[in-house]
Each structure stands twice: as C-alpha cells, then as structure tokens.
PDB file of C-alpha atoms in Angstrom:
ATOM      1  CA  MET A  34       3.345  11.859   6.378  1.00  0.00           C
ATOM      2  CA  GLN A  35       3.402   9.867   9.573  1.00  0.00           C
ATOM      3  CA  CYS A  36       0.567   9.267  11.982  1.00  0.00           C
ATOM      4  CA  ASP A  37       2.196  11.602  14.519  1.00  0.00           C
ATOM      5  CA  ASP A  38       1.956  14.451  11.990  1.00  0.00           C
ATOM      6  CA  LEU A  39      -1.817  14.111  11.932  1.00  0.00           C
ATOM      7  CA  PHE A  40      -4.256  15.381  14.525  1.00  0.00           C
ATOM      8  CA  SER A  41      -5.681  12.371  16.374  1.00  0.00           C
ATOM      9  CA  PRO A  42      -8.444  13.570  18.703  1.00  0.00           C
ATOM     10  CA  SER A  43      -8.947  10.186  20.384  1.00  0.00           C
ATOM     11  CA  ARG A  44      -5.804  10.952  22.355  1.00  0.00           C
ATOM     12  CA  GLU A  45      -7.753  13.575  24.285  1.00  0.00           C
ATOM     13  CA  GLY A  46      -9.707  10.875  26.074  1.00  0.00           C
ATOM     14  CA  SER A  47     -12.896  10.758  24.031  1.00  0.00           C
ATOM     15  CA  LEU A  48     -13.763   8.123  21.472  1.00  0.00           C
ATOM     16  CA  THR A  49     -13.655   9.850  18.119  1.00  0.00           C
ATOM     17  CA  ALA A  50     -14.560   8.131  14.883  1.00  0.00           C
ATOM     18  CA  GLY A  51     -13.297   9.292  11.520  1.00  0.00           C
ATOM     19  CA  VAL A  52     -15.516   8.788   8.476  1.00  0.00           C
ATOM     20  CA  ASP A  53     -14.759   8.997   4.762  1.00  0.00           C
ATOM     21  CA  GLU A  54     -16.284   7.841   1.491  1.00  0.00           C
ATOM     22  CA  VAL A  55     -15.019   6.530  -1.816  1.00  0.00           C
ATOM     23  CA  GLY A  56     -16.935   6.341  -5.054  1.00  0.00           C
ATOM     24  CA  ARG A  57     -19.048   9.463  -5.476  1.00  0.00           C
ATOM     25  CA  GLY A  58     -17.789  10.138  -8.990  1.00  0.00           C
ATOM     26  CA  PRO A  59     -17.778   6.743 -10.722  1.00  0.00           C
ATOM     27  CA  LEU A  60     -20.477   5.588 -13.119  1.00  0.00           C
ATOM     28  CA  ALA A  61     -20.659   2.110 -11.607  1.00  0.00           C
ATOM     29  CA  GLY A  62     -20.681   0.331  -8.266  1.00  0.00           C
ATOM     30  CA  ASP A  63     -21.720   1.199  -4.745  1.00  0.00           C
ATOM     31  CA  VAL A  64     -20.552   4.253  -2.834  1.00  0.00           C
ATOM     32  CA  VAL A  65     -18.491   2.835   0.041  1.00  0.00           C
ATOM     33  CA  THR A  66     -17.779   4.453   3.399  1.00  0.00           C
ATOM     34  CA  ALA A  67     -15.770   3.510   6.454  1.00  0.00           C
ATOM     35  CA  ALA A  68     -15.734   4.571  10.093  1.00  0.00           C
ATOM     36  CA  VAL A  69     -12.682   4.062  12.317  1.00  0.00           C
ATOM     37  CA  ILE A  70     -11.875   4.640  15.976  1.00  0.00           C
ATOM     38  CA  LEU A  71      -8.113   4.373  16.413  1.00  0.00           C
ATOM     39  CA  ASP A  72      -6.349   3.032  19.498  1.00  0.00           C
ATOM     40  CA  PRO A  73      -3.977   5.708  20.880  1.00  0.00           C
ATOM     41  CA  ASP A  74      -1.865   2.930  22.415  1.00  0.00           C
ATOM     42  CA  GLN A  75      -1.291   1.355  18.990  1.00  0.00           C
ATOM     43  CA  PRO A  76      -0.267   4.162  16.624  1.00  0.00           C
ATOM     44  CA  ILE A  77      -0.147   3.429  12.904  1.00  0.00           C
ATOM     45  CA  ASP A  78       2.662   4.968  10.884  1.00  0.00           C
ATOM     46  CA  GLY A  79       2.088   6.222   7.355  1.00  0.00           C
ATOM     47  CA  LEU A  80      -1.574   7.216   7.513  1.00  0.00           C
ATOM     48  CA  ASN A  81      -2.536   9.737   4.850  1.00  0.00           C
ATOM     49  CA  ASP A  82      -5.218  10.516   2.311  1.00  0.00           C
ATOM     50  CA  SER A  83      -5.702   7.168   0.558  1.00  0.00           C
ATOM     51  CA  LYS A  84      -5.383   8.814  -2.875  1.00  0.00           C
ATOM     52  CA  LYS A  85      -1.833   9.901  -2.030  1.00  0.00           C
ATOM     53  CA  LEU A  86      -0.686   6.388  -1.134  1.00  0.00           C
ATOM     54  CA  SER A  87       0.439   3.635  -3.482  1.00  0.00           C
ATOM     55  CA  GLU A  88      -1.821   0.634  -3.906  1.00  0.00           C
ATOM     56  CA  LYS A  89       0.731  -1.551  -2.126  1.00  0.00           C
ATOM     57  CA  LYS A  90       0.909   0.848   0.835  1.00  0.00           C
ATOM     58  CA  ARG A  91      -2.882   1.046   1.068  1.00  0.00           C
ATOM     59  CA  GLU A  92      -3.132  -2.738   1.122  1.00  0.00           C
ATOM     60  CA  LEU A  93      -0.590  -2.985   3.960  1.00  0.00           C
ATOM     61  CA  LEU A  94      -2.292  -0.242   5.969  1.00  0.00           C
ATOM     62  CA  PHE A  95      -5.715  -1.799   5.331  1.00  0.00           C
ATOM     63  CA  ASP A  96      -4.746  -4.888   7.335  1.00  0.00           C
ATOM     64  CA  GLU A  97      -2.925  -2.904  10.023  1.00  0.00           C
ATOM     65  CA  ILE A  98      -5.874  -0.555  10.548  1.00  0.00           C
ATOM     66  CA  LYS A  99      -8.262  -3.463  11.006  1.00  0.00           C
ATOM     67  CA  GLN A 100      -5.885  -5.158  13.451  1.00  0.00           C
ATOM     68  CA  LYS A 101      -4.982  -2.137  15.594  1.00  0.00           C
ATOM     69  CA  SER A 102      -8.142  -0.007  15.637  1.00  0.00           C
ATOM     70  CA  LEU A 103     -10.439   0.001  18.632  1.00  0.00           C
ATOM     71  CA  SER A 104     -13.364  -0.222  16.223  1.00  0.00           C
ATOM     72  CA  TRP A 105     -14.006  -0.103  12.492  1.00  0.00           C
ATOM     73  CA  ALA A 106     -16.886  -0.702  10.112  1.00  0.00           C
ATOM     74  CA  ILE A 107     -17.770  -0.446   6.429  1.00  0.00           C
ATOM     75  CA  GLY A 108     -20.991   1.125   5.152  1.00  0.00           C
ATOM     76  CA  ARG A 109     -22.368   1.443   1.657  1.00  0.00           C
ATOM     77  CA  ALA A 110     -25.250   2.570  -0.498  1.00  0.00           C
ATOM     78  CA  SER A 111     -26.197   0.505  -3.516  1.00  0.00           C
ATOM     79  CA  VAL A 112     -26.459   1.582  -7.126  1.00  0.00           C
ATOM     80  CA  GLU A 113     -30.251   1.410  -6.764  1.00  0.00           C
ATOM     81  CA  GLU A 114     -30.145   3.707  -3.720  1.00  0.00           C
ATOM     82  CA  ILE A 115     -27.835   6.134  -5.523  1.00  0.00           C
ATOM     83  CA  ASP A 116     -30.269   6.325  -8.444  1.00  0.00           C
ATOM     84  CA  GLN A 117     -33.255   6.701  -6.125  1.00  0.00           C
ATOM     85  CA  LEU A 118     -31.844   9.224  -3.639  1.00  0.00           C
ATOM     86  CA  ASN A 119     -29.036  10.998  -5.601  1.00  0.00           C
ATOM     87  CA  ILE A 120     -25.352  10.521  -4.884  1.00  0.00           C
ATOM     88  CA  LEU A 121     -25.111  13.065  -2.045  1.00  0.00           C
ATOM     89  CA  GLN A 122     -27.975  11.592  -0.025  1.00  0.00           C
ATOM     90  CA  ALA A 123     -26.780   8.063  -0.745  1.00  0.00           C
ATOM     91  CA  THR A 124     -23.328   9.017   0.556  1.00  0.00           C
ATOM     92  CA  MET A 125     -24.848  10.432   3.751  1.00  0.00           C
ATOM     93  CA  LEU A 126     -26.814   7.198   4.166  1.00  0.00           C
ATOM     94  CA  ALA A 127     -23.682   5.093   3.679  1.00  0.00           C
ATOM     95  CA  MET A 128     -21.799   7.173   6.255  1.00  0.00           C
ATOM     96  CA  THR A 129     -24.604   6.718   8.765  1.00  0.00           C
ATOM     97  CA  ARG A 130     -24.575   2.973   8.177  1.00  0.00           C
ATOM     98  CA  ALA A 131     -20.809   2.810   8.756  1.00  0.00           C
ATOM     99  CA  VAL A 132     -20.959   4.650  12.085  1.00  0.00           C
ATOM    100  CA  GLU A 133     -23.999   2.724  13.298  1.00  0.00           C
ATOM    101  CA  ALA A 134     -22.203  -0.540  12.465  1.00  0.00           C
ATOM    102  CA  LEU A 135     -19.236   0.272  14.723  1.00  0.00           C
ATOM    103  CA  PRO A 136     -18.972  -2.319  17.520  1.00  0.00           C
ATOM    104  CA  ILE A 137     -17.941   0.513  19.842  1.00  0.00           C
ATOM    105  CA  GLN A 138     -19.997   3.689  19.494  1.00  0.00           C
ATOM    106  CA  PRO A 139     -18.061   6.978  19.380  1.00  0.00           C
ATOM    107  CA  ASP A 140     -18.529  10.093  21.484  1.00  0.00           C
ATOM    108  CA  ARG A 141     -18.199  12.185  18.351  1.00  0.00           C
ATOM    109  CA  VAL A 142     -17.590  11.797  14.645  1.00  0.00           C
ATOM    110  CA  LEU A 143     -15.289  13.703  12.287  1.00  0.00           C
ATOM    111  CA  VAL A 144     -16.366  13.522   8.644  1.00  0.00           C
ATOM    112  CA  ASP A 145     -14.243  14.264   5.608  1.00  0.00           C
ATOM    113  CA  GLY A 146     -15.763  17.022   3.481  1.00  0.00           C
ATOM    114  CA  ASN A 147     -18.001  20.008   4.012  1.00  0.00           C
ATOM    115  CA  ARG A 148     -21.102  18.422   5.552  1.00  0.00           C
ATOM    116  CA  THR A 149     -22.202  15.693   7.899  1.00  0.00           C
ATOM    117  CA  PRO A 150     -25.263  13.472   7.760  1.00  0.00           C
ATOM    118  CA  VAL A 151     -28.315  14.430   9.801  1.00  0.00           C
ATOM    119  CA  TRP A 152     -27.837  11.989  12.673  1.00  0.00           C
ATOM    120  CA  ARG A 153     -27.718  11.654  16.444  1.00  0.00           C
ATOM    121  CA  TYR A 154     -23.933  11.969  16.734  1.00  0.00           C
ATOM    122  CA  GLN A 155     -21.957  15.012  17.796  1.00  0.00           C
ATOM    123  CA  SER A 156     -19.985  15.631  14.642  1.00  0.00           C
ATOM    124  CA  GLU A 157     -17.912  18.010  12.579  1.00  0.00           C
ATOM    125  CA  ALA A 158     -17.103  18.160   8.871  1.00  0.00           C
ATOM    126  CA  ILE A 159     -13.444  18.764   8.040  1.00  0.00           C
ATOM    127  CA  ILE A 160     -12.483  19.755   4.506  1.00  0.00           C
ATOM    128  CA  LYS A 161      -9.555  17.624   3.295  1.00  0.00           C
ATOM    129  CA  GLY A 162      -9.772  15.815   6.615  1.00  0.00           C
ATOM    130  CA  ASP A 163      -8.267  12.664   5.129  1.00  0.00           C
ATOM    131  CA  GLY A 164      -4.921  14.467   5.087  1.00  0.00           C
ATOM    132  CA  LYS A 165      -5.358  16.140   8.487  1.00  0.00           C
ATOM    133  CA  VAL A 166      -7.009  13.704  10.903  1.00  0.00           C
ATOM    134  CA  ALA A 167      -5.605  10.228  11.502  1.00  0.00           C
ATOM    135  CA  GLU A 168      -9.032   8.658  12.030  1.00  0.00           C
ATOM    136  CA  ILE A 169     -10.344  10.039   8.735  1.00  0.00           C
ATOM    137  CA  SER A 170      -7.179   8.931   6.926  1.00  0.00           C
ATOM    138  CA  ALA A 171      -7.679   5.415   8.250  1.00  0.00           C
ATOM    139  CA  ALA A 172     -11.316   5.461   7.146  1.00  0.00           C
ATOM    140  CA  SER A 173     -10.357   6.654   3.669  1.00  0.00           C
ATOM    141  CA  ILE A 174      -7.942   3.728   3.301  1.00  0.00           C
ATOM    142  CA  LEU A 175     -10.482   1.120   4.422  1.00  0.00           C
ATOM    143  CA  ALA A 176     -13.138   2.539   2.101  1.00  0.00           C
ATOM    144  CA  LYS A 177     -10.867   2.806  -0.935  1.00  0.00           C
ATOM    145  CA  VAL A 178      -9.314  -0.658  -0.639  1.00  0.00           C
ATOM    146  CA  THR A 179     -12.754  -2.192  -0.091  1.00  0.00           C
ATOM    147  CA  ARG A 180     -14.260  -0.523  -3.141  1.00  0.00           C
ATOM    148  CA  ASP A 181     -11.228  -1.063  -5.365  1.00  0.00           C
ATOM    149  CA  ARG A 182     -11.319  -4.786  -4.610  1.00  0.00           C
ATOM    150  CA  GLU A 183     -14.993  -4.921  -5.551  1.00  0.00           C
ATOM    151  CA  LEU A 184     -14.301  -3.241  -8.888  1.00  0.00           C
ATOM    152  CA  VAL A 185     -11.494  -5.722  -9.588  1.00  0.00           C
ATOM    153  CA  GLU A 186     -14.032  -8.513  -9.014  1.00  0.00           C
ATOM    154  CA  LEU A 187     -16.473  -6.755 -11.339  1.00  0.00           C
ATOM    155  CA  ASP A 188     -13.694  -6.599 -13.928  1.00  0.00           C
ATOM    156  CA  LYS A 189     -13.367 -10.385 -13.779  1.00  0.00           C
ATOM    157  CA  ARG A 190     -17.070 -10.735 -14.642  1.00  0.00           C
ATOM    158  CA  HIS A 191     -16.999  -8.053 -17.365  1.00  0.00           C
ATOM    159  CA  PRO A 192     -13.390  -7.692 -18.571  1.00  0.00           C
ATOM    160  CA  GLU A 193     -14.424  -5.789 -21.686  1.00  0.00           C
ATOM    161  CA  TYR A 194     -15.227  -2.713 -19.555  1.00  0.00           C
ATOM    162  CA  GLY A 195     -11.813  -2.366 -17.888  1.00  0.00           C
ATOM    163  CA  PHE A 196     -13.085  -1.811 -14.336  1.00  0.00           C
ATOM    164  CA  ALA A 197      -9.814  -2.955 -12.740  1.00  0.00           C
ATOM    165  CA  GLY A 198      -8.083   0.021 -14.320  1.00  0.00           C
ATOM    166  CA  HIS A 199     -10.536   2.913 -14.084  1.00  0.00           C
ATOM    167  CA  LYS A 200     -12.550   1.653 -11.072  1.00  0.00           C
ATOM    168  CA  GLY A 201     -15.785   2.840 -12.664  1.00  0.00           C
ATOM    169  CA  TYR A 202     -14.765   6.440 -13.314  1.00  0.00           C
ATOM    170  CA  PRO A 203     -15.830   8.005 -16.640  1.00  0.00           C
ATOM    171  CA  THR A 204     -12.602   7.505 -18.572  1.00  0.00           C
ATOM    172  CA  LYS A 205     -12.616   7.356 -22.362  1.00  0.00           C
ATOM    173  CA  LYS A 206     -12.086   3.596 -22.217  1.00  0.00           C
ATOM    174  CA  HIS A 207     -15.081   3.186 -19.928  1.00  0.00           C
ATOM    175  CA  LEU A 208     -17.343   5.426 -22.014  1.00  0.00           C
ATOM    176  CA  ASP A 209     -16.281   3.636 -25.201  1.00  0.00           C
ATOM    177  CA  ALA A 210     -17.055   0.274 -23.572  1.00  0.00           C
ATOM    178  CA  ILE A 211     -20.522   1.445 -22.545  1.00  0.00           C
ATOM    179  CA  ALA A 212     -21.159   2.634 -26.105  1.00  0.00           C
ATOM    180  CA  GLU A 213     -19.995  -0.674 -27.549  1.00  0.00           C
ATOM    181  CA  HIS A 214     -21.273  -3.207 -25.024  1.00  0.00           C
ATOM    182  CA  GLY A 215     -24.156  -1.411 -23.332  1.00  0.00           C
ATOM    183  CA  VAL A 216     -25.119  -0.570 -19.761  1.00  0.00           C
ATOM    184  CA  LEU A 217     -24.662  -3.127 -16.973  1.00  0.00           C
ATOM    185  CA  ILE A 218     -26.856  -3.598 -13.917  1.00  0.00           C
ATOM    186  CA  GLU A 219     -23.905  -2.211 -11.920  1.00  0.00           C
ATOM    187  CA  HIS A 220     -24.072   1.132 -13.751  1.00  0.00           C
ATOM    188  CA  ARG A 221     -25.714   4.167 -12.144  1.00  0.00           C
ATOM    189  CA  ARG A 222     -28.585   5.047 -14.434  1.00  0.00           C
ATOM    190  CA  SER A 223     -29.069   8.530 -12.975  1.00  0.00           C
ATOM    191  CA  PHE A 224     -25.557   9.610 -13.999  1.00  0.00           C
ATOM    192  CA  GLY A 225     -25.384  11.601 -17.230  1.00  0.00           C
ATOM    193  CA  PRO A 226     -23.185   9.396 -19.426  1.00  0.00           C
ATOM    194  CA  VAL A 227     -25.126   6.267 -18.481  1.00  0.00           C
ATOM    195  CA  LYS A 228     -28.469   7.994 -18.917  1.00  0.00           C
ATOM    196  CA  ARG A 229     -27.452   9.241 -22.351  1.00  0.00           C
ATOM    197  CA  ALA A 230     -26.242   5.777 -23.353  1.00  0.00           C
ATOM    198  CA  LEU A 231     -29.602   4.295 -22.373  1.00  0.00           C
ATOM    199  CA  GLU A 232     -31.494   6.986 -24.263  1.00  0.00           C
ATOM    200  CA  SER A 233     -29.494   6.427 -27.442  1.00  0.00           C
ATOM    201  CA  SER A 234     -29.699   2.640 -27.366  1.00  0.00           C
TER     202      SER A 234
END
C-alpha cells in the first residue's frame, strides 16, 4: 500500500496529527505512543500499519518519517503508571503526552482505535486507522520501532527472558522465563501472568 492509497487529511489545508500506540498487550515495558503531522509536499511511499511491514521496512520508514514530517513526537507511560492507572488510562495518558510534545500543534487529531483521550483537541477515533490514514500509519511506525528498540536493549540486560524475540508479549518462552527467573522491575505487576507469578513465588 502506498501513501497515495491512504487518506491524508493534512492535504485539505488543516494540520492533522495522527496518533497510535504500541505495547498495550505485553507483560513488560512502557506503552509507547507517537504523534505525526505529515508534510503534504513531501509524501512518503509505503506507509501502512506497522504490523504489516517487515522490520527492515519499518526501520527505513522510521528515519524517513522523522526527516520529512512537519512535526513528530513520542509519548509514553511507564510500567509504574500502567500498574497504577490500568493499561487503557495509561495509553490515553501516553497519547496526550505525544500530542502535547509536538513542536507544531495540530488543528485536529486522528487516533487509531475506538476512543480518544479526554483532551482539548478536536479529534476523532478511527478503527484500524493505521491502515487507512497516512498520519496514523506514520505514528504506528514511529511507536513500534521505538518500543521494539527498547525491548532489544532490555534483552541485552536480561538475555534469559528473550525480549528481543517476543518484545514482552506473553509467549510460552516468556512465561517460562518468568517462572524460572522471576519477575523483573520492567514487568507490569497488574497483568495477570505477572501477578500470578508474584503470588506463587
């Protein structure tokens, strides 16, 4: 899918930011969000839902998005905030942080999913927006590459858990590693498998 196949509302003259998150389901690490305002004069070919792109393609687009966008920013909520607030509210917080960190503020915001944060921006939630709206696709790529890189770094510190492979998701390998080696500070203690591991230890 090329950029021209996606709806890019910034071309209508308003500054529209796309927002997406990565990391709601994993048992470890921050939830990471990104906000992007694309430049209609510098189209980016190949934008799509980050999950449908190869790692190599995401890495290439990651740099191109940062270079060509009018404005971009990363937001996050920590493991502690996820455990304190719950993952949904932490995700909304991370999205708000990403948009507020944009060097150029948007006229409106399009958010991937079925809800938007409670904030001051004119906004709309778009289900599967990362495959429909160029700005959201770009945000999904920035968020995923950012978080994936952080989990690769975590893997270097704790190779026995296999974070570089599963990126914190509850795979059998990850659950077996938690059972054998215990819970790390990077694990989300409010998530069921981690909570059960703590209770049984």
